[in-house]
Tab-separated table of C-alpha atoms in Angstrom:
chain	number	residue	atom	x	y	z
A	1	ASP	CA	83.300	110.029	103.782
A	2	ALA	CA	84.583	107.781	101.047
A	3	GLY	CA	87.960	106.323	101.790
A	4	VAL	CA	90.763	105.715	99.344
A	5	ILE	CA	89.424	103.937	96.284
A	6	GLN	CA	91.513	101.528	94.236
A	7	SER	CA	90.759	99.599	91.102
A	8	PRO	CA	90.844	96.901	90.058
A	9	ARG	CA	90.696	94.883	93.280
A	10	HIS	CA	92.141	91.833	91.555
A	11	GLU	CA	94.188	91.564	88.407
A	12	VAL	CA	95.477	88.418	86.771
A	13	THR	CA	97.643	88.895	83.734
A	14	GLU	CA	100.268	87.136	81.709
A	15	MET	CA	103.932	87.968	81.762
A	16	GLY	CA	104.781	90.747	79.352
A	17	GLN	CA	101.413	92.468	79.544
A	18	GLU	CA	100.904	96.028	80.687
A	19	VAL	CA	99.156	96.525	84.019
A	20	THR	CA	97.591	99.781	85.191
A	21	LEU	CA	96.479	100.252	88.770
A	22	ARG	CA	94.290	103.189	89.737
A	23	CYS	CA	93.782	105.191	92.895
A	24	LYS	CA	91.470	107.946	94.050
A	25	PRO	CA	92.729	109.524	97.283
A	26	ILE	CA	90.620	111.019	100.028
A	27	SER	CA	89.532	114.514	99.057
A	28	GLY	CA	91.708	117.188	100.644
A	29	HIS	CA	94.679	114.936	101.288
A	30	ASP	CA	97.845	116.430	99.837
A	31	TYR	CA	99.957	113.272	99.972
A	32	LEU	CA	99.543	110.082	97.987
A	33	PHE	CA	101.638	106.945	98.412
A	34	TRP	CA	102.000	103.739	96.426
A	35	TYR	CA	103.119	100.637	98.322
A	36	ARG	CA	103.770	97.029	97.437
A	37	GLN	CA	103.303	94.262	100.013
A	38	THR	CA	104.676	90.731	99.882
A	39	MET	CA	105.246	88.147	102.570
A	40	MET	CA	108.991	88.267	102.058
A	41	ARG	CA	109.555	92.014	101.945
A	42	GLY	CA	106.608	93.408	103.872
A	43	LEU	CA	105.198	96.814	102.981
A	44	GLU	CA	107.518	98.705	100.643
A	45	LEU	CA	107.074	102.321	99.628
A	46	LEU	CA	107.366	102.669	95.867
A	47	ILE	CA	106.723	106.369	95.301
A	48	TYR	CA	104.909	109.264	96.884
A	49	PHE	CA	103.431	112.541	95.689
A	50	ASN	CA	102.840	115.850	97.396
A	51	ASN	CA	100.302	118.129	95.714
A	52	ASN	CA	100.450	115.929	92.602
A	53	VAL	CA	104.243	116.243	92.314
A	54	PRO	CA	106.403	113.109	92.669
A	55	ILE	CA	108.711	113.624	95.621
A	56	ASP	CA	110.568	110.356	96.019
A	57	ASP	CA	110.514	107.457	93.568
A	58	SER	CA	113.590	105.712	94.915
A	59	GLY	CA	111.473	102.730	95.885
A	60	MET	CA	110.343	102.033	92.329
A	61	PRO	CA	112.058	98.729	91.564
A	62	GLU	CA	113.021	99.413	87.976
A	63	ASP	CA	112.133	101.247	84.791
A	64	ARG	CA	109.230	98.926	84.144
A	65	PHE	CA	107.347	100.781	86.874
A	66	SER	CA	105.950	104.271	86.418
A	67	ALA	CA	103.463	106.390	88.332
A	68	LYS	CA	101.539	109.529	87.529
A	69	MET	CA	99.236	111.880	89.342
A	70	PRO	CA	97.600	114.126	86.740
A	71	ASN	CA	95.320	115.786	89.295
A	72	ALA	CA	94.510	115.796	92.983
A	73	SER	CA	91.892	113.075	92.698
A	74	PHE	CA	93.592	110.443	90.585
A	75	SER	CA	96.823	108.490	90.337
A	76	THR	CA	98.008	105.507	88.336
A	77	LEU	CA	100.772	102.969	88.784
A	78	LYS	CA	101.795	101.231	85.592
A	79	ILE	CA	103.929	98.142	85.090
A	80	GLN	CA	105.114	97.488	81.559
A	81	PRO	CA	106.047	94.764	80.856
A	82	SER	CA	104.870	92.805	83.877
A	83	GLU	CA	106.824	89.859	85.279
A	84	PRO	CA	105.839	87.057	87.686
A	85	ARG	CA	107.978	88.613	90.445
A	86	ASP	CA	105.701	91.668	90.345
A	87	SER	CA	102.930	89.564	91.889
A	88	ALA	CA	101.966	91.273	95.142
A	89	VAL	CA	99.307	93.421	96.742
A	90	TYR	CA	99.630	97.059	95.725
A	91	PHE	CA	98.244	99.623	98.122
A	92	CYS	CA	97.557	103.271	97.593
A	93	ALA	CA	97.397	105.508	100.658
A	94	SER	CA	96.657	109.174	101.161
A	95	SER	CA	97.420	111.536	104.005
A	96	PRO	CA	96.845	115.148	104.957
A	97	ASP	CA	100.336	115.449	106.405
A	98	SER	CA	102.390	112.415	105.283
A	99	TYR	CA	102.173	110.858	108.750
A	100	GLU	CA	98.723	109.441	109.406
A	101	GLN	CA	98.112	107.456	106.290
A	102	TYR	CA	94.825	106.001	105.114
A	103	PHE	CA	95.096	102.968	102.905
A	104	GLY	CA	92.895	101.807	100.088
A	105	PRO	CA	91.719	98.179	99.902
A	106	GLY	CA	94.600	97.247	97.608
A	107	THR	CA	94.938	95.565	94.241
A	108	ARG	CA	95.976	91.932	94.326
A	109	LEU	CA	98.129	91.400	91.243
A	110	THR	CA	99.021	87.991	89.901
A	111	VAL	CA	101.346	87.734	86.921
A	112	THR	CA	101.546	84.269	85.401
B	1	ARG	CA	116.216	103.194	104.113
B	2	LYS	CA	116.215	103.130	107.910
B	3	GLU	CA	115.426	99.919	109.704
B	4	VAL	CA	112.286	99.268	111.660
B	5	GLU	CA	112.198	95.799	113.094
B	6	GLN	CA	109.490	93.646	114.618
B	7	ASP	CA	109.246	90.073	115.833
B	8	PRO	CA	107.086	88.418	113.150
B	9	GLY	CA	105.467	86.051	115.655
B	10	PRO	CA	103.010	84.486	115.595
B	11	PHE	CA	101.996	85.249	119.122
B	12	ASN	CA	99.345	82.700	120.073
B	13	VAL	CA	97.527	83.768	123.230
B	14	PRO	CA	94.312	82.669	124.951
B	15	GLU	CA	91.342	84.964	125.227
B	16	GLY	CA	91.689	87.310	128.176
B	17	ALA	CA	95.471	87.279	128.164
B	18	THR	CA	97.692	90.329	128.089
B	19	VAL	CA	100.166	90.495	125.231
B	20	ALA	CA	102.844	93.016	124.303
B	21	PHE	CA	104.807	93.650	121.124
B	22	ASN	CA	107.911	95.721	120.652
B	23	CYS	CA	109.224	97.518	117.612
B	24	THR	CA	112.793	98.796	117.420
B	25	TYR	CA	113.965	101.625	115.219
B	26	SER	CA	117.487	102.571	114.258
B	27	ASN	CA	117.414	106.351	113.912
B	28	SER	CA	117.441	108.309	117.158
B	29	ALA	CA	116.118	111.357	115.288
B	30	SER	CA	112.775	109.659	114.662
B	31	GLN	CA	109.856	111.927	115.370
B	32	SER	CA	106.516	110.213	114.851
B	33	PHE	CA	105.429	106.714	115.740
B	34	PHE	CA	102.298	104.752	114.950
B	35	TRP	CA	100.733	101.343	115.304
B	36	TYR	CA	98.660	100.007	112.411
B	37	ARG	CA	96.486	96.928	112.395
B	38	GLN	CA	96.117	94.734	109.317
B	39	ASP	CA	93.525	91.996	109.082
B	40	CYS	CA	94.085	89.057	106.761
B	41	ARG	CA	93.723	90.119	103.131
B	42	LYS	CA	92.813	93.666	104.135
B	43	GLU	CA	94.574	97.000	104.149
B	44	PRO	CA	96.511	98.400	107.127
B	45	LYS	CA	94.442	100.679	109.321
B	46	LEU	CA	95.726	103.201	111.812
B	47	LEU	CA	95.290	101.838	115.320
B	48	MET	CA	96.925	104.565	117.367
B	49	SER	CA	99.655	107.144	117.454
B	50	VAL	CA	102.423	106.786	120.013
B	51	TYR	CA	103.161	109.856	122.091
B	52	SER	CA	106.268	110.511	124.150
B	53	SER	CA	104.296	110.291	127.368
B	54	GLY	CA	102.584	107.091	126.327
B	55	ASN	CA	98.906	106.807	125.528
B	56	GLU	CA	96.022	104.504	126.183
B	57	ASP	CA	92.911	103.700	124.196
B	58	GLY	CA	90.675	101.249	125.977
B	59	ARG	CA	92.490	97.933	126.196
B	60	PHE	CA	95.408	99.200	124.136
B	61	THR	CA	98.443	101.017	125.523
B	62	ALA	CA	101.280	102.380	123.409
B	63	GLN	CA	104.594	103.509	124.816
B	64	LEU	CA	107.780	105.041	123.501
B	65	ASN	CA	111.235	104.389	124.920
B	66	ARG	CA	113.578	106.841	123.247
B	67	ALA	CA	116.639	105.765	125.217
B	68	SER	CA	116.378	102.202	123.958
B	69	GLN	CA	114.767	103.211	120.649
B	70	TYR	CA	111.667	101.102	120.690
B	71	ILE	CA	107.915	101.459	120.851
B	72	SER	CA	105.570	98.973	122.402
B	73	LEU	CA	101.930	97.987	122.138
B	74	LEU	CA	100.186	96.309	125.051
B	75	ILE	CA	96.817	94.644	124.625
B	76	ARG	CA	94.920	93.721	127.766
B	77	ASP	CA	92.047	91.240	128.001
B	78	SER	CA	92.651	89.944	124.472
B	79	LYS	CA	89.594	89.250	122.318
B	80	LEU	CA	89.270	86.891	119.394
B	81	SER	CA	88.706	89.974	117.242
B	82	ASP	CA	92.177	91.256	118.126
B	83	SER	CA	93.681	88.556	115.905
B	84	ALA	CA	95.543	90.454	113.189
B	85	THR	CA	98.975	91.630	112.161
B	86	TYR	CA	100.230	94.717	113.952
B	87	LEU	CA	102.574	96.984	112.022
B	88	CYS	CA	104.636	99.694	113.582
B	89	ALA	CA	105.515	102.787	111.567
B	90	VAL	CA	108.193	105.376	112.188
B	91	ASN	CA	108.848	108.739	110.635
B	92	TYR	CA	112.340	110.162	110.160
B	93	GLY	CA	112.327	113.907	109.734
B	94	ASN	CA	110.479	114.906	106.591
B	95	THR	CA	110.470	111.451	105.053
B	96	PRO	CA	107.333	109.338	104.892
B	97	LEU	CA	106.604	106.567	107.328
B	98	VAL	CA	108.772	103.467	107.354
B	99	PHE	CA	106.810	100.355	108.264
B	100	GLY	CA	107.935	97.243	110.058
B	101	LYS	CA	106.992	93.880	108.595
B	102	GLY	CA	104.457	93.314	111.329
B	103	THR	CA	103.806	91.004	114.244
B	104	ARG	CA	101.076	88.421	113.836
B	105	LEU	CA	98.738	87.891	116.775
B	106	SER	CA	96.360	84.986	117.076
B	107	VAL	CA	93.939	85.005	120.002
B	108	ILE	CA	92.622	81.537	120.738
B	109	ALA	CA	89.325	80.641	122.401
């Protein structure tokens, strides 16, 4: 079985640019999560979806961040405009029940 | 957001040693508990669930202490390949998992 797929794996961009991160969850998983990981703050939940519907976006840091899940097999996390403090590893995870989560390989974002 | 706390380490242990990590959680209503393993520059991967009665998987033993509100992970006969960061995760009711920041383990030859 294919695991969670994320793209791109690495992204380097300049401050002010728009960044779009993509995720394909494991087929049949009803839950999808977006996380951000930094050394200082650890793994932070940004937003999660159940059956393509956003359930809790309280972890989204500010209006510059948005996430969509147009169908069961695809989700995007967008940052516009990006700032250097957004530099982190962004993980997507999916789960059949919101408990046992399966993570994608992550996107390492660097904003200069 | 509820707190889940771990000693960041690093725990530096020789091969063959036994090492244990604890993870404390603040909400007594917590229902589900997990240990994840994260290798350097990789994603977290589920290591094992933690059941009320405790559970064992080979060299790994996970236990839950509800009275003191912590879970533990014991690794026996440590291998070099056990070197990683170990994250605990706790579920509160219907909310998603809350992760600790992880404990770094380095097994030394």
